[in-house]
Coordinates of C-alpha atoms in Angstrom, one line a residue:
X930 CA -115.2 -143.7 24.4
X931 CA -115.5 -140.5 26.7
X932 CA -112.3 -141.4 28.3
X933 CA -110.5 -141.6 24.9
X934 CA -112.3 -138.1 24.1
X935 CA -110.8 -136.5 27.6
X936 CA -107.4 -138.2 26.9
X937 CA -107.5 -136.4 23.3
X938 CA -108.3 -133.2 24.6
X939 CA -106.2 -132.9 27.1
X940 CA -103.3 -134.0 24.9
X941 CA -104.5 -131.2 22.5
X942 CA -104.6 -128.9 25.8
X943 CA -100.9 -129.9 26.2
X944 CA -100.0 -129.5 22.6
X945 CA -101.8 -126.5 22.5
X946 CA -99.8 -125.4 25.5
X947 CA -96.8 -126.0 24.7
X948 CA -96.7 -124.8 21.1
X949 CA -97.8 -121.4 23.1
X950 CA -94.7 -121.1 25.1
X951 CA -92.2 -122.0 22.6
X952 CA -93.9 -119.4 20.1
X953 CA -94.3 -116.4 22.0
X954 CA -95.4 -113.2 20.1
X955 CA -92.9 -111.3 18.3
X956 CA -91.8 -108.3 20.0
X957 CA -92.7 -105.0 18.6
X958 CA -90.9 -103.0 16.3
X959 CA -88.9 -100.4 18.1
X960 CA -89.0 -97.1 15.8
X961 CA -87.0 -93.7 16.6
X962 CA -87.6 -90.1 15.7
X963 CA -85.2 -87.1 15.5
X964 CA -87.1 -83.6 15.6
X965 CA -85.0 -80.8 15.1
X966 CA -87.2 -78.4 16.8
X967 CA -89.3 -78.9 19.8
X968 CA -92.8 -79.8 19.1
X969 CA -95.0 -77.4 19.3
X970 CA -98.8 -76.9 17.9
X971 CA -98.1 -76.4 14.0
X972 CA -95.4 -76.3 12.3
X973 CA -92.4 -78.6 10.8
X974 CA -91.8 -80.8 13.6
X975 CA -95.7 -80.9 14.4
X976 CA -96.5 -82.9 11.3
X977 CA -93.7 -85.5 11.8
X978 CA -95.3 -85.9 15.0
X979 CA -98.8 -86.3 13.4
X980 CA -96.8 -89.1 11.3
X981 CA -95.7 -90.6 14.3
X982 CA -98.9 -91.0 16.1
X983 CA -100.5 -91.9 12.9
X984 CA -98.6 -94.8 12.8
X985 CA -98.8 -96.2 16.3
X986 CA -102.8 -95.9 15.7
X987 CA -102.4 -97.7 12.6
X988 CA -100.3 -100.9 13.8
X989 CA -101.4 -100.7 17.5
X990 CA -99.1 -103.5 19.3
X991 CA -97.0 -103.9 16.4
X992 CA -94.4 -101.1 16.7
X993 CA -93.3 -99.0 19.8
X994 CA -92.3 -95.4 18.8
X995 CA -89.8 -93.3 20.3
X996 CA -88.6 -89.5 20.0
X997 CA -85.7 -87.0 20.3
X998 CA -87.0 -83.0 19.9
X999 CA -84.9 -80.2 19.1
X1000 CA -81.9 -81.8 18.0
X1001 CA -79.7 -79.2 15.8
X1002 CA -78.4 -80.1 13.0
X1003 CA -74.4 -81.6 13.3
X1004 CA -72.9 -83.7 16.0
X1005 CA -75.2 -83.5 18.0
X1006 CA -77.6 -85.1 15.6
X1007 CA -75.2 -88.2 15.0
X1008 CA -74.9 -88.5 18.9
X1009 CA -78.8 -89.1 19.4
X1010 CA -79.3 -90.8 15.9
X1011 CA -76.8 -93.6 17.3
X1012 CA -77.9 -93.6 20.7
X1013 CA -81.4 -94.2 19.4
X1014 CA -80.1 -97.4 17.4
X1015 CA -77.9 -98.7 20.1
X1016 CA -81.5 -99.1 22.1
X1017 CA -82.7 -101.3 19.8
X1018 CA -84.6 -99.1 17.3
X1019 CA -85.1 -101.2 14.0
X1020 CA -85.9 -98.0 11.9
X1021 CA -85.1 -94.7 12.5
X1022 CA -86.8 -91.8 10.7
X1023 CA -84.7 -88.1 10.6
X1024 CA -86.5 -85.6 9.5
X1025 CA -84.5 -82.7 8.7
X1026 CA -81.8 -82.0 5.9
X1027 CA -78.7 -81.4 8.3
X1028 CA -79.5 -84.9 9.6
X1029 CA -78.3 -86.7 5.9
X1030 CA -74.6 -86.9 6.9
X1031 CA -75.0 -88.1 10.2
X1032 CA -77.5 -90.5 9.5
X1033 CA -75.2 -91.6 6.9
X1034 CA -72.5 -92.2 8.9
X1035 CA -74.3 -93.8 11.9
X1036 CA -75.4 -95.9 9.4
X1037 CA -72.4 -98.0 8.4
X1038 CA -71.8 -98.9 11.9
X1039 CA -75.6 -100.5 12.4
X1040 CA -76.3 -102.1 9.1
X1041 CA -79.2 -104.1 10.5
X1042 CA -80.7 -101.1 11.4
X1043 CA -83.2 -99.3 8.8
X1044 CA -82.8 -95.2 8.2
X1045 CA -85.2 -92.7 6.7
X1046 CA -83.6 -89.8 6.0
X1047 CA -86.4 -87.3 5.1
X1048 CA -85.2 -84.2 2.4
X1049 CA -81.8 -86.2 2.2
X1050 CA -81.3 -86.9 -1.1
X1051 CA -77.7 -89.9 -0.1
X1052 CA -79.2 -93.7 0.2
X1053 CA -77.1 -96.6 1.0
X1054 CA -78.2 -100.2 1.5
X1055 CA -80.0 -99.3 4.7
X1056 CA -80.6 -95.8 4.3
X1057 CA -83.4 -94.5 2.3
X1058 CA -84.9 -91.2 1.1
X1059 CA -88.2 -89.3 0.8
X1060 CA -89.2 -85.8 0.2
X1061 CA -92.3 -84.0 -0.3
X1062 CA -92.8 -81.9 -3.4
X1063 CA -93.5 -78.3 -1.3
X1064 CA -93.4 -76.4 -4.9
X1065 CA -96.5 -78.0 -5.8
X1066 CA -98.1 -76.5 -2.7
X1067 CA -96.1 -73.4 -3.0
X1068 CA -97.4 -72.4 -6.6
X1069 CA -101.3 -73.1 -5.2
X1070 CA -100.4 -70.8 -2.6
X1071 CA -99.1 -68.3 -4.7
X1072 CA -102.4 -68.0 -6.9
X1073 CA -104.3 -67.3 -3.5
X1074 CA -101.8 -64.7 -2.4
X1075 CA -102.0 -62.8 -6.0
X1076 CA -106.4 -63.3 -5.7
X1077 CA -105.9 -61.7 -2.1
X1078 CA -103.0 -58.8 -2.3
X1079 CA -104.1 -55.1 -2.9
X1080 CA -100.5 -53.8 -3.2
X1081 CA -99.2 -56.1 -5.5
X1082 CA -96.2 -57.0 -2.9
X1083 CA -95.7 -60.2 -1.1
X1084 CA -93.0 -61.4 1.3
X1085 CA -91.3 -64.4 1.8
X1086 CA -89.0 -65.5 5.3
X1087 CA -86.7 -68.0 4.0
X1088 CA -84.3 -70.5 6.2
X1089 CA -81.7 -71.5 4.0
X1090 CA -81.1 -71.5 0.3
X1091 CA -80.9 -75.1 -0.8
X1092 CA -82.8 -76.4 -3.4
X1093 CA -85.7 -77.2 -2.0
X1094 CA -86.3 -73.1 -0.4
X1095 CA -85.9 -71.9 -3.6
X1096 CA -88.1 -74.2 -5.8
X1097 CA -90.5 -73.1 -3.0
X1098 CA -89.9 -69.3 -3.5
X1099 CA -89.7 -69.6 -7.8
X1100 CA -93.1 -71.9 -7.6
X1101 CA -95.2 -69.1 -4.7
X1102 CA -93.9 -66.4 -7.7
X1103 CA -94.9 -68.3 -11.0
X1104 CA -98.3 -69.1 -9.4
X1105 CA -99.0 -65.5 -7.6
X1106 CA -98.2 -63.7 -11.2
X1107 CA -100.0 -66.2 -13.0
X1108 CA -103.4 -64.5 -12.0
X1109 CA -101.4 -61.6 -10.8
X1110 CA -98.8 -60.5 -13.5
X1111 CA -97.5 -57.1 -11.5
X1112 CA -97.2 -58.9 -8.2
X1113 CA -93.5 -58.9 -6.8
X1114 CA -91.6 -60.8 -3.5
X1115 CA -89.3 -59.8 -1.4
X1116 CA -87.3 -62.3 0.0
X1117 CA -85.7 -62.1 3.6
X1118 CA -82.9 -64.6 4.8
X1119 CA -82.4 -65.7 8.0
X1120 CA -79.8 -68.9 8.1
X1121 CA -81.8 -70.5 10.9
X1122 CA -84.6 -73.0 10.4
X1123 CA -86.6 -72.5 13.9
X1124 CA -85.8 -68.8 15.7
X1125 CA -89.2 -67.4 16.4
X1126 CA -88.0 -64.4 17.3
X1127 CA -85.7 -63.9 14.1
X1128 CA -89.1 -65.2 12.1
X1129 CA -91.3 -62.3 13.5
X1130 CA -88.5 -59.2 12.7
X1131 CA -88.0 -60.2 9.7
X1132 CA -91.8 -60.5 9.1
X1133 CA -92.5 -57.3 10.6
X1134 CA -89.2 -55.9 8.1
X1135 CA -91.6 -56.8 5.2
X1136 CA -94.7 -55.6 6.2
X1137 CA -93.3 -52.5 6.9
X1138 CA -92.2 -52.4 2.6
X1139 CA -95.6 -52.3 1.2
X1140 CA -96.2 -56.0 2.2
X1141 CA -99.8 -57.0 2.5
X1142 CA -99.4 -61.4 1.8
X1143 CA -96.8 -63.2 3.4
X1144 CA -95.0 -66.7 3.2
X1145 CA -92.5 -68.3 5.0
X1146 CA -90.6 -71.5 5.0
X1147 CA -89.4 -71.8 8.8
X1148 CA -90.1 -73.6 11.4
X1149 CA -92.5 -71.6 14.1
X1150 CA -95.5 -70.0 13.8
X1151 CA -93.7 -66.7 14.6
X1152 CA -94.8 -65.2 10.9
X1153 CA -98.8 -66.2 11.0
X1154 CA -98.7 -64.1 14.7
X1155 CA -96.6 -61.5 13.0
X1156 CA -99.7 -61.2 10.1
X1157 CA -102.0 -61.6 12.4
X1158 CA -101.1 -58.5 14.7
X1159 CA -100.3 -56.2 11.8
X1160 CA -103.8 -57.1 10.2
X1161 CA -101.8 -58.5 7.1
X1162 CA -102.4 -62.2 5.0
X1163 CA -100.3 -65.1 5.5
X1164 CA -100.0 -68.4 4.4
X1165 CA -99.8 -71.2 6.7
X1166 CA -96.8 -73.8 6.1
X1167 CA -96.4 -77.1 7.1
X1168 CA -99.6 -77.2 9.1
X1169 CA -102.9 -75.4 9.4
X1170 CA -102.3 -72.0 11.9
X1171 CA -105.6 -71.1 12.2
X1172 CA -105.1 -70.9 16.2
X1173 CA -102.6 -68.8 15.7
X1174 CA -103.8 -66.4 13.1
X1175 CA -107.3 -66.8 12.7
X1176 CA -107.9 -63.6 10.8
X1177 CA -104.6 -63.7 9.1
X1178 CA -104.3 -67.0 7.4
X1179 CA -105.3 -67.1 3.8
X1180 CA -104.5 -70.8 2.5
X1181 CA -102.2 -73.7 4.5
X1182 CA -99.5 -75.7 2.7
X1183 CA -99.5 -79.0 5.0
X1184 CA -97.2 -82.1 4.8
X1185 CA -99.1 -85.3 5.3
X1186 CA -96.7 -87.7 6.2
X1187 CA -98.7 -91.0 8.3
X1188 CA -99.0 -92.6 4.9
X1189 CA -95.0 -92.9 3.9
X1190 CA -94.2 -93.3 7.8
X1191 CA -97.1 -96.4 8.2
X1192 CA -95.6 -97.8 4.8
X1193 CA -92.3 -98.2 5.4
X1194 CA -93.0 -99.2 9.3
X1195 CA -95.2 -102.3 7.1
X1196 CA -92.3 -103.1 5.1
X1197 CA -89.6 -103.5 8.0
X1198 CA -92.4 -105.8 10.0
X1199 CA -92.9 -107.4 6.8
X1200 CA -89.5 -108.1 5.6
X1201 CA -89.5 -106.3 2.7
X1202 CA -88.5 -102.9 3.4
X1203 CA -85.8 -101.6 0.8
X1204 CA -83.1 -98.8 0.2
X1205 CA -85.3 -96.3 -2.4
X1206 CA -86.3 -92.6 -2.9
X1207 CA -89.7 -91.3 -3.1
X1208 CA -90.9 -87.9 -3.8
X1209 CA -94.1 -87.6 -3.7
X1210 CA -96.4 -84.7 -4.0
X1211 CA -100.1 -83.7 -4.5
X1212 CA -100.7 -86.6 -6.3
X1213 CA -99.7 -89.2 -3.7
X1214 CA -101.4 -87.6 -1.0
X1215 CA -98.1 -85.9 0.8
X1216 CA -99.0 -82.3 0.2
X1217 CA -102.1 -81.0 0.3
X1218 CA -103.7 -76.6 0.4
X1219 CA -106.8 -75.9 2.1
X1220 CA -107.6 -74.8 5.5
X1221 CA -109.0 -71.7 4.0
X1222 CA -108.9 -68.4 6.6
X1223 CA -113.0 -66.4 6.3
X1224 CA -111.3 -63.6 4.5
X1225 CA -110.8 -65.6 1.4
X1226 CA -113.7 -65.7 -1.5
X1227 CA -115.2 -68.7 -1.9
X1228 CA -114.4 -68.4 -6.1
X1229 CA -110.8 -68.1 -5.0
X1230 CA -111.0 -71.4 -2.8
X1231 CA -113.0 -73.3 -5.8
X1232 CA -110.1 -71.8 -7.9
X1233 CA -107.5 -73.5 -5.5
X1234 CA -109.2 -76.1 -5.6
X1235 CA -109.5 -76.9 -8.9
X1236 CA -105.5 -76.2 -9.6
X1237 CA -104.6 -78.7 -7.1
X1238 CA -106.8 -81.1 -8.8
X1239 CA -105.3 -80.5 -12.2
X1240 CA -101.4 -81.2 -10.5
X1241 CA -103.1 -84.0 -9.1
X1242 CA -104.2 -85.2 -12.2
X1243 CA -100.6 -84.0 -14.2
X1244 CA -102.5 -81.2 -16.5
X1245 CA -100.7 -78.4 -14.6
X1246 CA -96.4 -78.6 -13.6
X1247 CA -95.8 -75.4 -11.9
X1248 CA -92.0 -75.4 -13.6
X1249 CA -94.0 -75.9 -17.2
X1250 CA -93.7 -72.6 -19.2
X1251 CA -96.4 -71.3 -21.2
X1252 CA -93.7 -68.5 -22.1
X1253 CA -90.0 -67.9 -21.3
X1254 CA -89.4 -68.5 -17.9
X1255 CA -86.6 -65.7 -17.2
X1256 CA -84.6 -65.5 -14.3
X1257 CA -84.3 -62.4 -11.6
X1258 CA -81.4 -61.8 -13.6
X1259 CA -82.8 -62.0 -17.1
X1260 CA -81.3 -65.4 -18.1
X1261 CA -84.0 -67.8 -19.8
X1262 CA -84.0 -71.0 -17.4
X1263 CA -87.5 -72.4 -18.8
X1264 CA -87.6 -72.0 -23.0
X1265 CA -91.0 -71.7 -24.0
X1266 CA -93.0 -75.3 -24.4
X1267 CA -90.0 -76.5 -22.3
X1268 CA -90.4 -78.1 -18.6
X1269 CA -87.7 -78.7 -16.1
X1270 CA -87.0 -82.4 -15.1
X1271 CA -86.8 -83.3 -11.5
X1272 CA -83.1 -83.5 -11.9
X1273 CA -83.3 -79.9 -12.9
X1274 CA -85.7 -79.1 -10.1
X1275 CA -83.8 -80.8 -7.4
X1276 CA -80.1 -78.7 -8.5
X1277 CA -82.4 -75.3 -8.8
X1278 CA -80.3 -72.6 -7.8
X1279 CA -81.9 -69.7 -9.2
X1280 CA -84.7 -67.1 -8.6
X1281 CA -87.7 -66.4 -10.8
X1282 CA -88.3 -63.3 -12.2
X1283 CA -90.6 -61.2 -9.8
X1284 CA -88.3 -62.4 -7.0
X1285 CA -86.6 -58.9 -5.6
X1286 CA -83.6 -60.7 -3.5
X1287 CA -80.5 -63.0 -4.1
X1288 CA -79.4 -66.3 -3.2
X1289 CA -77.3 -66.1 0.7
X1290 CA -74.6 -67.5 -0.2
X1291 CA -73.0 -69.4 2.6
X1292 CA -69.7 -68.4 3.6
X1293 CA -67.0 -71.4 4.4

């Protein structure tokens, strides 16, 4: 009998064995990141990289993650976005709205090869899109700003003026005059996304016009050191800059993106992963205010507070008008009782009243 029972096992050793070579585990899924900045403590770029790491901790041996920093926009871009598939990345995530075309086009030539293009708004069968809603951030923001500012003047350092800048600049206005009905903005250009240098003159520009609260959707954290060395307010974007302007920062706008990035790495190991668009906002968890600086009242943070619950909750829509949204220009764009869709919100190409500034347009 024992001999029959050491005969069975070691058959079962065999089996066992065997099954173990001819099934070895499956490989891990190769993932790719383009950063169109370098990565540096806060900022843009820092919070993709926060996603990145986020989801190595959260599938540890299942995926292998890669990046690419400072990457600029154009050919360039396509260059590294198809070098990174032709080494085997399975899904490639591309964080920045210049990268949509190339992505795009990199695309058609690996169709077993899974894109994210993040503020794209182009999918195909193996490209997908996502986006943040920044507005609902922005208007939270601005109701800080208009608790905090003494001369009724804030500034804003824009990048460029696509839809998404200036739904950001309309929503900081609507929510600073909501508990601030004289405040104004003054809106400075600058047709780069990540120039420090650029980012602090045209900070310093503003202060020097009466501005005492300032905001900024760049890349660097050139505008919070700016603040901080003329003793003025800022708000933070894209990540807490408490580091960098410890005095200085009133509120931070950050992006939150390990959730989407760990989703959608599920869904490729998974087999499921599909061409879609998501835009997600307070609600889902992908924008989020807080990170209050000491100079801000505690009723002001509970007031913060409270508004970002209610957009959580769909009781507030910063493009909802209690009255006649007007224009800088004096055109009606939001009729009383009226709110703007999201196809209206994604093709804005206007600025609030209370915004002192035009649109840049782009020449070519």
């Amino acid at each position: 009998m024992y001999k029959n029972l050491a005969a069975a096992f070691a058959a079962a050793c065999c089996i066992s064995s065997a099954f173990s070579q001819s099934a070895p585990a499956a490989p891990p899924l190769k993932i790719g990141f383009v950063y169109v900045a370098p990565i540096t403590d806060a900022g843009w770029v820092r919070q993709h990289e926060e996603g990145r790491q986020a989801v190595e901790a959260a599938l540890p041996g299942r995926v292998k993650t890669t990046y690419v920093e400072n990457v600029p926009e154009g050919p360039d871009a396509e260059r590294v976005i198809r070098d990174l598939a032709r080494q085997g990345n399975k899904l490639i995530f591309t964080p920045s709205f210049g990268y949509m075309e190339p992505t795009l086009k990199v695309a058609r030539d690996f169709p077993d090869v899974k894109f994210e293009s993040i503020t794209g708004y182009k999918t195909a069968p193996n490209v997908a899109t996502a986006n943040a809603r920044y507005y609902e951030g922005r208007y939270l923001a601005g109701i800080a700003a208009g608790r905090m500012t003494k001369t009724h003047v804030a500034g804003y350092v824009a990048g460029f003026p696509i839809p998404e800048v200036l739904q950001g600049i309309n929503a900081f206005t609507l929510g600073m005059r909501s508990v601030d009905p004289k405040a104004v903005v003054k809106v400075v250009w600058l047709d780069a996304w990540f120039d420090p240098p650029k980012e602090r003159d045209a900070a310093m520009t503003l202060f020097d016009q009466g501005v005492d609260v300032i905001s900024f959707h760049t890349g660097s954290t050139a505008v919070m050191a700016a603040a901080q060395e003329r003793g003025k307010m800022a708000v933070a974007y894209h990540s807490d800059m408490r580091k960098v302007a410890p005095d200085a920062q009133i509120i931070a706008v950050t992006h939150q993106w390990g959730g989407y990035y760990t989703q959608r790495a599920r869904a490729v190991l998974d087999g499921i992963w599909k061409s879609g668009d998501v835009w997600g906002g307070v609600k889902e968890g992908m924008i989020r205010v807080g990170d209050f600086g000491p100079k801000v009242p505690k009723a002001v943070q509970q007031e913060v507070l409270a508004r970002q619950q209610d957009i959580a909750a769909g009781r507030l829509q910063p493009f909802r008008a209690v009255t006649d949204v007007r224009d800088n220009e004096g055109h009606v764009v939001i009729p009383k009782g009226g709110a703007l869709s999201d196809a209206q919100i994604l093709q804005m190409n206007w600025l609030v009243e209370g915004v002192q500034g035009r649109i840049a347009r782009r020449a070519g």
